mmCIF file of C-alpha atoms in Angstrom:
data_model
loop_
_atom_site.group_PDB
_atom_site.id
_atom_site.type_symbol
_atom_site.label_atom_id
_atom_site.label_comp_id
_atom_site.label_asym_id
_atom_site.label_seq_id
_atom_site.Cartn_x
_atom_site.Cartn_y
_atom_site.Cartn_z
ATOM 1 C CA UNK A 1 122.150 115.922 97.289
ATOM 2 C CA UNK A 2 125.746 115.102 98.119
ATOM 3 C CA UNK A 3 125.098 115.404 101.744
ATOM 4 C CA UNK A 4 122.426 112.803 101.445
ATOM 5 C CA UNK A 5 124.495 110.271 99.694
ATOM 6 C CA UNK A 6 127.394 110.774 102.355
ATOM 7 C CA UNK A 7 124.562 110.369 105.163
ATOM 8 C CA UNK A 8 123.691 107.061 103.374
ATOM 9 C CA UNK A 9 127.057 105.585 102.736
ATOM 10 C CA UNK A 10 128.122 106.577 106.368
ATOM 11 C CA UNK A 11 124.918 104.410 107.572
ATOM 12 C CA UNK A 12 125.829 101.626 105.188
ATOM 13 C CA UNK A 13 129.419 101.051 106.395
ATOM 14 C CA UNK A 14 129.480 101.769 110.253
ATOM 15 C CA UNK A 15 125.773 102.489 111.448
ATOM 16 C CA UNK A 16 124.257 99.602 110.546
ATOM 17 C CA UNK A 17 126.044 97.537 113.097
ATOM 18 C CA UNK A 18 124.700 99.763 115.563
ATOM 19 C CA UNK A 19 120.644 99.413 114.393
ATOM 20 C CA UNK A 20 120.939 95.888 113.023
ATOM 21 C CA UNK A 21 123.708 93.970 115.135
ATOM 22 C CA UNK A 22 123.158 90.699 112.696
ATOM 23 C CA UNK A 23 123.919 93.200 109.610
ATOM 24 C CA UNK A 24 121.721 93.307 106.254
ATOM 25 C CA UNK A 25 121.749 89.599 106.197
ATOM 26 C CA UNK A 26 124.417 89.883 103.092
ATOM 27 C CA UNK A 27 126.910 86.941 105.017
ATOM 28 C CA UNK A 28 125.817 83.860 105.879
ATOM 29 C CA UNK A 29 125.368 83.134 109.949
ATOM 30 C CA UNK A 30 125.249 80.051 112.074
ATOM 31 C CA UNK A 31 121.936 79.249 113.828
ATOM 32 C CA UNK A 32 122.348 77.084 116.865
ATOM 33 C CA UNK A 33 119.672 75.125 118.210
ATOM 34 C CA UNK A 34 119.449 73.250 121.432
ATOM 35 C CA UNK A 35 116.780 70.835 122.347
ATOM 36 C CA UNK A 36 116.546 69.348 125.672
ATOM 37 C CA UNK A 37 114.885 66.034 126.217
ATOM 38 C CA UNK A 38 114.148 64.744 129.512
ATOM 39 C CA UNK A 39 114.421 61.074 129.612
ATOM 40 C CA UNK A 40 113.869 58.749 132.771
ATOM 41 C CA UNK A 41 117.357 58.352 133.172
ATOM 42 C CA UNK A 42 118.291 61.893 133.011
ATOM 43 C CA UNK A 43 118.709 65.248 131.000
ATOM 44 C CA UNK A 44 119.936 64.777 127.160
ATOM 45 C CA UNK A 45 120.936 67.924 125.290
ATOM 46 C CA UNK A 46 121.292 67.692 121.698
ATOM 47 C CA UNK A 47 122.517 70.721 119.597
ATOM 48 C CA UNK A 48 122.093 71.331 115.907
ATOM 49 C CA UNK A 49 123.988 73.732 114.010
ATOM 50 C CA UNK A 50 122.736 75.147 110.904
ATOM 51 C CA UNK A 51 123.940 77.406 108.372
ATOM 52 C CA UNK A 52 121.898 80.022 107.169
ATOM 53 C CA UNK A 53 122.778 81.335 103.726
ATOM 54 C CA UNK A 54 123.588 85.164 103.358
ATOM 55 C CA UNK A 55 120.878 87.196 101.253
ATOM 56 C CA UNK A 56 122.040 88.034 97.645
ATOM 57 C CA UNK A 57 121.450 91.133 95.556
ATOM 58 C CA UNK A 58 118.775 89.704 93.865
ATOM 59 C CA UNK A 59 116.671 88.779 97.065
ATOM 60 C CA UNK A 60 117.080 92.413 98.497
ATOM 61 C CA UNK A 61 115.683 93.331 94.911
ATOM 62 C CA UNK A 62 112.727 91.302 95.058
ATOM 63 C CA UNK A 63 111.885 92.836 97.793
ATOM 64 C CA UNK A 64 111.840 96.473 96.278
ATOM 65 C CA UNK A 65 109.907 95.228 93.428
ATOM 66 C CA UNK A 66 106.522 95.745 94.527
ATOM 67 C CA UNK A 67 106.753 98.936 96.430
ATOM 68 C CA UNK A 68 108.635 100.178 93.191
ATOM 69 C CA UNK A 69 105.696 98.991 90.781
ATOM 70 C CA UNK A 70 103.233 100.632 93.003
ATOM 71 C CA UNK A 71 104.720 103.961 92.870
ATOM 72 C CA UNK A 72 105.239 103.703 89.373
ATOM 73 C CA UNK A 73 101.456 102.627 88.432
ATOM 74 C CA UNK A 74 100.778 105.662 90.680
ATOM 75 C CA UNK A 75 102.431 107.964 89.039
ATOM 76 C CA UNK A 76 101.472 106.650 85.643
ATOM 77 C CA UNK A 77 97.719 107.041 87.022
ATOM 78 C CA UNK A 78 97.989 110.550 88.152
ATOM 79 C CA UNK A 79 99.479 111.519 84.730
ATOM 80 C CA UNK A 80 96.552 110.000 83.026
ATOM 81 C CA UNK A 81 94.183 111.577 85.403
ATOM 82 C CA UNK A 82 95.966 115.044 84.381
ATOM 83 C CA UNK A 83 95.657 114.450 80.686
ATOM 84 C CA UNK A 84 91.784 113.706 81.214
ATOM 85 C CA UNK A 85 91.334 116.974 83.177
ATOM 86 C CA UNK A 86 93.227 119.089 80.895
ATOM 87 C CA UNK A 87 91.267 117.401 78.022
ATOM 88 C CA UNK A 88 87.792 118.226 79.800
ATOM 89 C CA UNK A 89 89.044 122.104 80.496
ATOM 90 C CA UNK A 90 89.675 122.269 76.852
ATOM 91 C CA UNK A 91 86.451 121.091 75.959
ATOM 92 C CA UNK A 92 84.560 123.332 78.298
ATOM 93 C CA UNK A 93 86.573 126.245 76.845
ATOM 94 C CA UNK A 94 85.328 125.362 73.405
ATOM 95 C CA UNK A 95 81.777 124.885 74.281
ATOM 96 C CA UNK A 96 82.093 128.684 75.994
ATOM 97 C CA UNK A 97 83.515 130.031 73.037
ATOM 98 C CA UNK A 98 80.891 128.428 70.760
ATOM 99 C CA UNK A 99 78.264 129.725 73.199
ATOM 100 C CA UNK A 100 79.779 133.439 73.053
ATOM 101 C CA UNK A 101 79.734 132.884 68.998
ATOM 102 C CA UNK A 102 76.318 131.738 68.524
ATOM 103 C CA UNK A 103 75.137 134.947 71.291
ATOM 104 C CA UNK A 104 76.940 137.256 68.696
ATOM 105 C CA UNK A 105 75.535 135.826 65.907
ATOM 106 C CA UNK A 106 71.979 136.063 67.309
ATOM 107 C CA UNK A 107 72.619 139.796 68.530
ATOM 108 C CA UNK A 108 73.658 140.225 64.866
ATOM 109 C CA UNK A 109 70.696 138.729 63.484
ATOM 110 C CA UNK A 110 68.199 140.599 65.540
ATOM 111 C CA UNK A 111 70.068 143.818 64.558
ATOM 112 C CA UNK A 112 69.754 143.522 61.117
#
C-alpha cells in the first residue's frame, strides 16, 4: 500500500512531464493561432494569443463523478442480488425442511 502511494507521488511530481508534456492542465497556458490571409498585394499574417485557464480541482472531480457513481451503483446492485439469493436459499431450505417433517408425520400416521 505504501509502495503504491510512493509510486503515485513520484508519478505526479516527476513522471507526468514525460507522459504529458503539457502537464495535467492545472496551470494556465497560452494558445497562439496564426491565420495567413493571401491578398492581391501580398500575404498578411494575423497572430492571436489566447490564454486558456487552468483546470480547477472541481473540473477534475466532475470528470470522476460518472465513473465513481457507476461503480457505487454496481456494488449496490450486487449486494441486493446477494441478499435476494440468500433469501431464496433460505426459503428453499425451509421448504425442504417442511417436506421432511410432512414425510415423517405421514410415515408415523401409517405406522400407527
